mmCIF file of C-alpha atoms in Angstrom:
data_model
loop_
_atom_site.group_PDB
_atom_site.id
_atom_site.type_symbol
_atom_site.label_atom_id
_atom_site.label_comp_id
_atom_site.label_asym_id
_atom_site.label_seq_id
_atom_site.Cartn_x
_atom_site.Cartn_y
_atom_site.Cartn_z
ATOM 1 C CA MET A 207 -29.774 3.977 -14.695
ATOM 2 C CA SER A 208 -28.505 0.818 -12.991
ATOM 3 C CA ARG A 209 -28.137 1.026 -9.255
ATOM 4 C CA THR A 210 -24.731 1.844 -7.878
ATOM 5 C CA LEU A 211 -22.654 -0.831 -6.187
ATOM 6 C CA SER A 212 -21.376 -0.861 -2.631
ATOM 7 C CA ALA A 213 -19.240 -3.258 -0.609
ATOM 8 C CA PRO A 214 -17.827 -3.593 2.906
ATOM 9 C CA VAL A 215 -14.143 -2.725 3.196
ATOM 10 C CA THR A 216 -11.690 -3.399 6.025
ATOM 11 C CA VAL A 217 -8.361 -1.616 6.264
ATOM 12 C CA ALA A 218 -6.114 -3.292 8.833
ATOM 13 C CA PHE A 219 -2.502 -3.416 9.958
ATOM 14 C CA ASP A 220 -0.459 -4.390 13.002
ATOM 15 C CA TYR A 221 0.897 -1.325 14.819
ATOM 16 C CA THR A 222 4.234 -2.314 16.349
ATOM 17 C CA ARG A 223 6.251 -0.177 18.758
ATOM 18 C CA SER A 224 8.934 -0.512 21.397
ATOM 19 C CA THR A 225 7.795 0.430 24.892
ATOM 20 C CA GLY A 226 10.875 1.994 26.437
ATOM 21 C CA PRO A 227 11.846 1.636 30.116
ATOM 22 C CA VAL A 228 8.810 3.384 31.635
ATOM 23 C CA LEU A 229 5.852 1.982 29.706
ATOM 24 C CA GLY A 230 7.695 -1.328 29.561
ATOM 25 C CA ARG A 231 7.810 -1.342 33.384
ATOM 26 C CA PHE A 232 4.061 -0.671 33.559
ATOM 27 C CA LEU A 233 3.196 -3.378 31.000
ATOM 28 C CA THR A 234 5.537 -5.860 32.628
ATOM 29 C CA GLY A 235 3.680 -5.212 35.874
ATOM 30 C CA LEU A 236 0.350 -5.932 34.195
ATOM 31 C CA ARG A 237 1.690 -9.182 32.836
ATOM 32 C CA ASP A 238 2.942 -10.134 36.301
ATOM 33 C CA GLY A 239 -0.308 -9.146 38.033
ATOM 34 C CA HIS A 240 0.427 -5.792 39.701
ATOM 35 C CA LEU A 241 -0.111 -2.101 38.948
ATOM 36 C CA VAL A 242 2.971 0.078 38.614
ATOM 37 C CA GLY A 243 2.967 3.856 38.972
ATOM 38 C CA ALA A 244 5.633 6.550 39.180
ATOM 39 C CA ARG A 245 6.353 9.142 41.872
ATOM 40 C CA LEU A 246 6.846 12.582 40.319
ATOM 41 C CA SER A 247 9.191 15.294 41.547
ATOM 42 C CA ASP A 248 6.297 17.132 43.252
ATOM 43 C CA GLY A 249 5.348 14.009 45.234
ATOM 44 C CA ARG A 250 2.341 12.939 43.203
ATOM 45 C CA VAL A 251 1.980 9.269 42.284
ATOM 46 C CA VAL A 252 0.669 8.652 38.781
ATOM 47 C CA CYS A 253 -0.577 5.441 37.148
ATOM 48 C CA PRO A 254 0.027 4.647 34.352
ATOM 49 C CA PRO A 255 3.472 6.268 34.724
ATOM 50 C CA PRO A 256 4.372 9.001 32.212
ATOM 51 C CA GLU A 257 7.687 8.653 30.400
ATOM 52 C CA PHE A 258 8.728 12.134 31.516
ATOM 53 C CA ASP A 259 7.948 14.101 34.666
ATOM 54 C CA PRO A 260 5.602 16.964 33.637
ATOM 55 C CA VAL A 261 7.130 19.208 36.321
ATOM 56 C CA SER A 262 10.886 18.575 36.055
ATOM 57 C CA HIS A 263 10.804 17.226 32.473
ATOM 58 C CA THR A 264 13.217 14.473 33.462
ATOM 59 C CA ALA A 265 12.684 10.790 32.710
ATOM 60 C CA CYS A 266 10.571 9.025 35.332
ATOM 61 C CA ASP A 267 12.548 6.419 37.269
ATOM 62 C CA ASP A 268 10.957 6.322 40.746
ATOM 63 C CA PHE A 269 8.497 3.448 40.381
ATOM 64 C CA VAL A 270 6.014 2.209 42.950
ATOM 65 C CA THR A 271 3.701 -0.787 43.087
ATOM 66 C CA LEU A 272 0.134 0.223 43.893
ATOM 67 C CA ALA A 273 -2.707 -1.669 45.494
ATOM 68 C CA ASP A 274 -5.138 -3.258 43.054
ATOM 69 C CA THR A 275 -8.053 -1.437 44.704
ATOM 70 C CA GLY A 276 -9.291 2.085 44.210
ATOM 71 C CA THR A 277 -12.177 4.546 44.099
ATOM 72 C CA VAL A 278 -14.308 5.696 41.182
ATOM 73 C CA THR A 279 -14.067 9.474 40.820
ATOM 74 C CA SER A 280 -16.093 9.794 37.609
ATOM 75 C CA TRP A 281 -17.778 7.406 35.164
ATOM 76 C CA THR A 282 -19.818 7.052 31.980
ATOM 77 C CA TRP A 283 -22.095 4.263 30.835
ATOM 78 C CA VAL A 284 -21.398 2.386 27.579
ATOM 79 C CA SER A 285 -24.754 1.024 26.433
ATOM 80 C CA GLU A 286 -23.617 -0.138 22.985
ATOM 81 C CA PRO A 287 -20.067 -1.562 23.047
ATOM 82 C CA VAL A 288 -18.095 -1.623 19.801
ATOM 83 C CA ALA A 289 -15.440 -4.015 18.563
ATOM 84 C CA GLY A 290 -12.207 -3.889 20.513
ATOM 85 C CA GLN A 291 -13.747 -2.685 23.788
ATOM 86 C CA PRO A 292 -13.239 -4.756 26.962
ATOM 87 C CA PHE A 293 -16.739 -6.277 26.925
ATOM 88 C CA ASP A 294 -19.329 -7.253 24.336
ATOM 89 C CA ARG A 295 -22.104 -6.221 26.730
ATOM 90 C CA PRO A 296 -22.940 -2.870 28.392
ATOM 91 C CA PHE A 297 -20.355 -1.701 30.941
ATOM 92 C CA ALA A 298 -18.881 1.475 32.431
ATOM 93 C CA PHE A 299 -15.720 3.414 31.715
ATOM 94 C CA ALA A 300 -14.474 5.148 34.860
ATOM 95 C CA LEU A 301 -11.712 7.316 36.214
ATOM 96 C CA ILE A 302 -10.308 5.242 39.081
ATOM 97 C CA THR A 303 -7.931 6.610 41.690
ATOM 98 C CA LEU A 304 -5.940 3.606 42.861
ATOM 99 C CA ASP A 305 -5.146 3.383 46.551
ATOM 100 C CA GLY A 306 -1.806 5.125 46.970
ATOM 101 C CA ALA A 307 -2.117 7.137 43.732
ATOM 102 C CA THR A 308 -2.987 10.820 43.581
ATOM 103 C CA THR A 309 -4.387 10.967 40.044
ATOM 104 C CA PRO A 310 -6.973 8.666 38.415
ATOM 105 C CA MET A 311 -6.549 6.227 35.552
ATOM 106 C CA LEU A 312 -9.191 5.439 32.951
ATOM 107 C CA HIS A 313 -10.395 1.857 32.753
ATOM 108 C CA ALA A 314 -13.429 -0.400 32.390
ATOM 109 C CA VAL A 315 -15.636 -1.456 35.286
ATOM 110 C CA ASP A 316 -17.648 -4.652 34.933
ATOM 111 C CA VAL A 317 -21.144 -3.746 36.108
ATOM 112 C CA SER A 318 -24.430 -4.770 34.508
ATOM 113 C CA SER A 319 -26.348 -1.504 34.896
ATOM 114 C CA PRO A 320 -25.770 2.197 35.664
ATOM 115 C CA GLU A 321 -27.402 1.619 39.059
ATOM 116 C CA GLU A 322 -24.425 -0.526 40.087
ATOM 117 C CA ILE A 323 -21.823 2.227 39.720
ATOM 118 C CA SER A 324 -21.462 5.642 41.327
ATOM 119 C CA THR A 325 -18.848 8.212 42.236
ATOM 120 C CA GLY A 326 -17.073 6.935 45.344
ATOM 121 C CA LEU A 327 -17.627 3.253 44.515
ATOM 122 C CA ARG A 328 -14.788 1.045 45.726
ATOM 123 C CA VAL A 329 -13.440 -1.228 42.981
ATOM 124 C CA ARG A 330 -10.889 -3.994 42.719
ATOM 125 C CA ALA A 331 -8.759 -5.212 39.803
ATOM 126 C CA ARG A 332 -9.766 -8.485 38.194
ATOM 127 C CA TRP A 333 -6.836 -10.054 36.393
ATOM 128 C CA ALA A 334 -7.017 -12.161 33.237
ATOM 129 C CA ALA A 335 -6.057 -15.804 33.664
ATOM 130 C CA GLU A 336 -3.519 -15.481 30.840
ATOM 131 C CA ARG A 337 -1.707 -12.148 30.642
ATOM 132 C CA THR A 338 0.520 -10.779 27.878
ATOM 133 C CA GLY A 339 1.561 -7.359 29.158
ATOM 134 C CA ALA A 340 -1.335 -5.292 27.801
ATOM 135 C CA ILE A 341 -3.887 -2.984 29.403
ATOM 136 C CA THR A 342 -6.507 -5.650 28.592
ATOM 137 C CA ASP A 343 -4.859 -7.935 31.172
ATOM 138 C CA VAL A 344 -7.001 -6.250 33.824
ATOM 139 C CA VAL A 345 -10.507 -4.847 34.322
ATOM 140 C CA PHE A 346 -12.173 -3.552 37.480
ATOM 141 C CA GLU A 347 -15.218 -4.729 39.388
ATOM 142 C CA PRO A 348 -17.028 -3.577 42.559
ATOM 143 C CA ALA A 349 -15.045 -4.430 45.714
ATOM 144 C CA GLY A 350 -18.008 -5.090 47.974
ATOM 145 C CA ASP A 351 -18.071 -3.287 51.340
ATOM 146 C CA GLU A 352 -14.356 -2.536 51.454
ATOM 147 C CA ARG A 353 -13.662 1.017 52.603
ATOM 148 C CA GLN A 354 -10.065 1.087 53.855
ATOM 149 C CA VAL A 355 -7.509 3.054 51.834
ATOM 150 C CA PRO A 356 -3.765 2.396 52.236
ATOM 151 C CA ALA A 357 -1.939 5.518 53.387
ATOM 152 C CA SER A 358 0.864 5.294 50.824
ATOM 153 C CA PRO A 359 2.061 3.308 47.863
ATOM 154 C CA ILE A 360 4.367 0.346 48.279
ATOM 155 C CA ASP A 361 7.942 0.897 47.129
ATOM 156 C CA ASN A 362 8.301 -1.214 44.043
ATOM 157 C CA GLY A 363 11.886 -2.368 43.921
ATOM 158 C CA GLU A 364 11.722 -5.796 42.295
ATOM 159 C CA PRO A 365 8.471 -7.459 43.470
ATOM 160 C CA GLY A 366 8.219 -11.183 42.939
ATOM 161 C CA GLU A 367 10.552 -13.113 40.737
ATOM 162 C CA VAL A 368 12.553 -11.306 38.072
ATOM 163 C CA THR A 369 11.083 -11.976 34.631
ATOM 164 C CA GLU A 370 11.883 -10.847 31.122
ATOM 165 C CA PRO A 371 10.518 -7.285 30.771
ATOM 166 C CA VAL A 372 7.972 -6.326 28.127
ATOM 167 C CA SER A 373 9.937 -4.365 25.526
ATOM 168 C CA GLY A 374 7.523 -4.188 22.598
ATOM 169 C CA ILE A 375 3.843 -4.390 21.770
ATOM 170 C CA VAL A 376 1.862 -5.293 18.655
ATOM 171 C CA THR A 377 -1.591 -3.739 18.409
ATOM 172 C CA PRO A 378 -3.942 -4.746 15.563
ATOM 173 C CA VAL A 379 -5.616 -1.661 14.099
ATOM 174 C CA SER A 380 -8.578 -1.903 11.727
ATOM 175 C CA LEU A 381 -11.206 0.301 10.141
ATOM 176 C CA ASP A 382 -14.460 -1.119 8.755
ATOM 177 C CA TYR A 383 -16.547 0.937 6.369
ATOM 178 C CA THR A 384 -18.858 0.600 3.382
ATOM 179 C CA TYR A 385 -17.592 1.925 0.059
ATOM 180 C CA ALA A 386 -20.282 3.208 -2.302
ATOM 181 C CA ALA A 387 -19.155 3.333 -5.922
ATOM 182 C CA SER A 388 -20.225 6.144 -8.232
ATOM 183 C CA PRO A 389 -22.428 5.260 -11.242
ATOM 184 C CA GLU A 390 -19.316 5.361 -13.450
ATOM 185 C CA GLU A 391 -17.340 3.114 -11.094
ATOM 186 C CA SER A 392 -20.326 0.768 -10.826
ATOM 187 C CA ALA A 393 -20.311 0.418 -14.624
ATOM 188 C CA PHE A 394 -16.573 -0.326 -14.453
ATOM 189 C CA PHE A 395 -17.065 -3.107 -11.888
ATOM 190 C CA ARG A 396 -20.022 -4.581 -13.794
ATOM 191 C CA GLY A 397 -17.846 -4.594 -16.891
ATOM 192 C CA LEU A 398 -15.193 -6.570 -15.038
ATOM 193 C CA SER A 399 -17.848 -9.180 -14.173
ATOM 194 C CA GLU A 400 -18.256 -9.606 -17.960
ATOM 195 C CA GLY A 401 -14.537 -9.726 -18.702
ATOM 196 C CA ARG A 402 -14.444 -6.151 -20.028
ATOM 197 C CA ILE A 403 -12.416 -3.124 -18.921
ATOM 198 C CA LEU A 404 -14.438 0.080 -19.243
ATOM 199 C CA GLY A 405 -13.276 3.680 -19.039
ATOM 200 C CA GLN A 406 -14.805 7.121 -19.577
ATOM 201 C CA ARG A 407 -13.677 9.759 -22.086
ATOM 202 C CA CYS A 408 -13.638 13.495 -21.370
ATOM 203 C CA PRO A 409 -15.555 15.349 -24.109
ATOM 204 C CA ALA A 410 -13.173 18.309 -23.858
ATOM 205 C CA CYS A 411 -9.600 16.978 -23.692
ATOM 206 C CA LYS A 412 -10.499 13.472 -24.987
ATOM 207 C CA LYS A 413 -8.533 11.742 -22.233
ATOM 208 C CA VAL A 414 -9.748 8.282 -21.250
ATOM 209 C CA TYR A 415 -9.822 7.498 -17.541
ATOM 210 C CA VAL A 416 -9.759 3.978 -16.109
ATOM 211 C CA PRO A 417 -11.102 3.330 -13.556
ATOM 212 C CA PRO A 418 -13.559 5.970 -14.766
ATOM 213 C CA ARG A 419 -14.204 9.263 -13.009
ATOM 214 C CA PRO A 420 -17.505 11.139 -12.919
ATOM 215 C CA ALA A 421 -15.746 14.293 -14.131
ATOM 216 C CA CYS A 422 -12.487 15.131 -15.854
ATOM 217 C CA PRO A 423 -10.086 16.553 -13.227
ATOM 218 C CA THR A 424 -8.515 18.800 -15.880
ATOM 219 C CA ASP A 425 -11.617 20.310 -17.504
ATOM 220 C CA GLY A 426 -14.205 19.779 -14.771
ATOM 221 C CA VAL A 427 -16.819 18.404 -17.165
ATOM 222 C CA PRO A 428 -18.705 15.077 -16.899
ATOM 223 C CA THR A 429 -17.080 12.101 -18.606
ATOM 224 C CA VAL A 430 -20.161 10.768 -20.347
ATOM 225 C CA GLU A 431 -18.696 8.589 -23.127
ATOM 226 C CA GLU A 432 -17.983 4.971 -22.191
ATOM 227 C CA VAL A 433 -14.916 3.379 -23.777
ATOM 228 C CA GLU A 434 -13.988 -0.319 -23.771
ATOM 229 C CA LEU A 435 -10.247 -0.781 -23.397
ATOM 230 C CA SER A 436 -7.761 -3.488 -24.262
ATOM 231 C CA ASP A 437 -6.425 -5.659 -21.444
ATOM 232 C CA THR A 438 -2.919 -5.156 -22.817
ATOM 233 C CA GLY A 439 -0.714 -2.261 -21.751
ATOM 234 C CA THR A 440 2.666 -0.863 -20.755
ATOM 235 C CA VAL A 441 4.398 -0.684 -17.377
ATOM 236 C CA THR A 442 5.035 2.997 -16.654
ATOM 237 C CA THR A 443 6.524 2.696 -13.174
ATOM 238 C CA PHE A 444 6.716 -0.025 -10.532
ATOM 239 C CA CYS A 445 7.749 -1.006 -7.019
ATOM 240 C CA ILE A 446 9.379 -4.229 -5.832
ATOM 241 C CA VAL A 447 7.674 -5.300 -2.589
ATOM 242 C CA ASN A 448 10.173 -6.947 -0.228
ATOM 243 C CA VAL A 449 8.503 -6.410 3.162
ATOM 244 C CA PRO A 450 5.844 -8.832 4.482
ATOM 245 C CA PHE A 451 2.685 -7.374 6.054
ATOM 246 C CA LEU A 452 -0.646 -8.446 7.544
ATOM 247 C CA GLY A 453 -2.982 -10.056 5.008
ATOM 248 C CA GLN A 454 -0.333 -10.391 2.307
ATOM 249 C CA ARG A 455 -1.392 -12.999 -0.268
ATOM 250 C CA ILE A 456 1.854 -13.284 -2.225
ATOM 251 C CA THR A 457 5.242 -14.137 -0.783
ATOM 252 C CA PRO A 458 7.754 -11.305 -1.369
ATOM 253 C CA PRO A 459 9.476 -10.263 -3.471
ATOM 254 C CA TYR A 460 6.896 -9.320 -6.082
ATOM 255 C CA VAL A 461 6.081 -6.286 -8.211
ATOM 256 C CA SER A 462 3.232 -3.787 -7.955
ATOM 257 C CA ALA A 463 3.123 -1.601 -11.065
ATOM 258 C CA TYR A 464 1.222 1.148 -12.820
ATOM 259 C CA ILE A 465 0.034 -0.162 -16.179
ATOM 260 C CA LEU A 466 -1.092 2.151 -18.989
ATOM 261 C CA LEU A 467 -3.689 0.141 -20.868
ATOM 262 C CA ASP A 468 -3.729 0.632 -24.629
ATOM 263 C CA GLY A 469 -6.155 3.460 -25.342
ATOM 264 C CA ALA A 470 -6.120 4.864 -21.785
ATOM 265 C CA ASP A 471 -4.615 8.105 -20.497
ATOM 266 C CA ILE A 472 -4.193 7.135 -16.866
ATOM 267 C CA ALA A 473 -2.350 4.104 -15.489
ATOM 268 C CA LEU A 474 -4.033 1.281 -13.564
ATOM 269 C CA GLN A 475 -2.285 -0.296 -10.564
ATOM 270 C CA HIS A 476 -1.922 -4.067 -10.482
ATOM 271 C CA LEU A 477 0.509 -6.947 -9.940
ATOM 272 C CA ILE A 478 3.191 -8.094 -12.362
ATOM 273 C CA LEU A 479 3.941 -11.825 -12.128
ATOM 274 C CA ASP A 480 5.393 -14.579 -14.324
ATOM 275 C CA ILE A 481 8.713 -12.723 -14.600
ATOM 276 C CA PRO A 482 11.687 -12.392 -12.219
ATOM 277 C CA VAL A 483 11.342 -9.138 -10.271
ATOM 278 C CA GLU A 484 14.772 -7.958 -11.421
ATOM 279 C CA GLU A 485 13.601 -8.139 -15.045
ATOM 280 C CA VAL A 486 10.541 -5.897 -14.618
ATOM 281 C CA ARG A 487 11.178 -2.513 -16.215
ATOM 282 C CA MET A 488 9.510 0.638 -17.450
ATOM 283 C CA GLY A 489 8.142 0.091 -20.950
ATOM 284 C CA LEU A 490 7.519 -3.640 -20.422
ATOM 285 C CA ARG A 491 4.515 -4.793 -22.434
ATOM 286 C CA VAL A 492 2.041 -6.831 -20.360
ATOM 287 C CA LYS A 493 -1.371 -8.482 -20.674
ATOM 288 C CA ALA A 494 -4.057 -9.222 -18.084
ATOM 289 C CA VAL A 495 -4.297 -12.784 -16.778
ATOM 290 C CA TRP A 496 -7.934 -13.364 -15.880
ATOM 291 C CA LYS A 497 -9.085 -15.811 -13.222
ATOM 292 C CA PRO A 498 -11.394 -18.659 -14.266
ATOM 293 C CA ARG A 499 -14.793 -17.247 -15.189
ATOM 294 C CA GLU A 500 -16.557 -19.071 -12.356
ATOM 295 C CA GLU A 501 -14.483 -17.005 -9.894
ATOM 296 C CA TRP A 502 -15.483 -13.640 -11.354
ATOM 297 C CA GLY A 503 -17.365 -11.027 -9.382
ATOM 298 C CA THR A 504 -17.726 -7.256 -9.589
ATOM 299 C CA THR A 505 -14.091 -6.703 -8.613
ATOM 300 C CA ILE A 506 -10.709 -5.830 -10.094
ATOM 301 C CA GLU A 507 -9.522 -9.128 -8.596
ATOM 302 C CA ASN A 508 -11.133 -10.844 -11.605
ATOM 303 C CA ILE A 509 -7.732 -10.047 -13.106
ATOM 304 C CA SER A 510 -5.260 -12.211 -11.218
ATOM 305 C CA HIS A 511 -2.245 -10.229 -12.440
ATOM 306 C CA PHE A 512 -0.501 -8.949 -15.549
ATOM 307 C CA SER A 513 2.085 -11.024 -17.380
ATOM 308 C CA PRO A 514 4.697 -10.078 -20.024
ATOM 309 C CA THR A 515 3.442 -10.417 -23.602
ATOM 310 C CA GLY A 516 6.890 -11.097 -25.030
ATOM 311 C CA ASP A 517 6.542 -8.116 -27.374
ATOM 312 C CA PRO A 518 9.321 -5.499 -27.689
ATOM 313 C CA ASP A 519 9.267 -2.799 -24.999
ATOM 314 C CA ALA A 520 7.253 0.325 -25.720
ATOM 315 C CA GLU A 521 9.157 3.435 -26.739
ATOM 316 C CA TYR A 522 9.580 5.901 -23.878
ATOM 317 C CA ASP A 523 7.889 8.690 -25.854
ATOM 318 C CA THR A 524 4.665 6.641 -25.969
ATOM 319 C CA TYR A 525 4.155 6.736 -22.202
ATOM 320 C CA LYS A 526 6.405 9.458 -20.753
ATOM 321 C CA HIS A 527 3.494 11.903 -20.420
ATOM 322 C CA HIS A 528 1.654 9.414 -18.205
ATOM 323 C CA LEU A 529 4.353 9.019 -15.533
#
């Protein structure tokens, strides 16, 4: 049997959220080069500030500006940093009680070895030259021989010049993994590299699945018979995409549809182009538009999209059981 195929896959999107008055105050402080905490109803000072007081359950509104120095209360060594962490070299994550705060905050400390960090180490904030209002605007580093601790936090009020507050954040989120195709899927992708669309037939119910499945989900038996399918089919259902998103290759609006290829019993998802979006409909007959052969690989993207054939629409009874 031919070896199975595998490929790296990245799933990514931009997570966007509004910050609200409390987190917005903290992030605005980071952008402006100071650390903002909140005084709770029981007198504790917490940084970062929580949106609601855990004791009184009321919204936090008593803000204080803290010193940018503090003490390590606990730490762990990161010997193999991963993407998205503050450094691309070994460093420490630590719980740091800022001077004037009563509870610690978690952040990175820039030290080159575990021997350079310990519980009780005095640290100081190191600010980024260009700040955007994100927790990555600051990291910590050893503060030398400094030992003094301010007795209390500084009342915040409106430190420095008044600037536009941070009201929203955009955080890129991604997941990298390797997808290993089954033997049946590998045959499907190899078929695409030859300009063929291959499915598998269940020996019990005779349904043809494309992309193929190792076993029929209805009968639970292996789908051992390979079937070559037409690249012509029928739109069973569809969605008009109007919203732009990260990595989008086509300018909205456009149509993503489920297409029941002739001879198949399960619909294949792909794009419908070469027709105004308002004219796409259930029952529309379409045909695959293949990319130039020199651009083919072992991927469904060998098919650029599906385009109307110009034939009369399929009768509803011919595809209603596949919706």
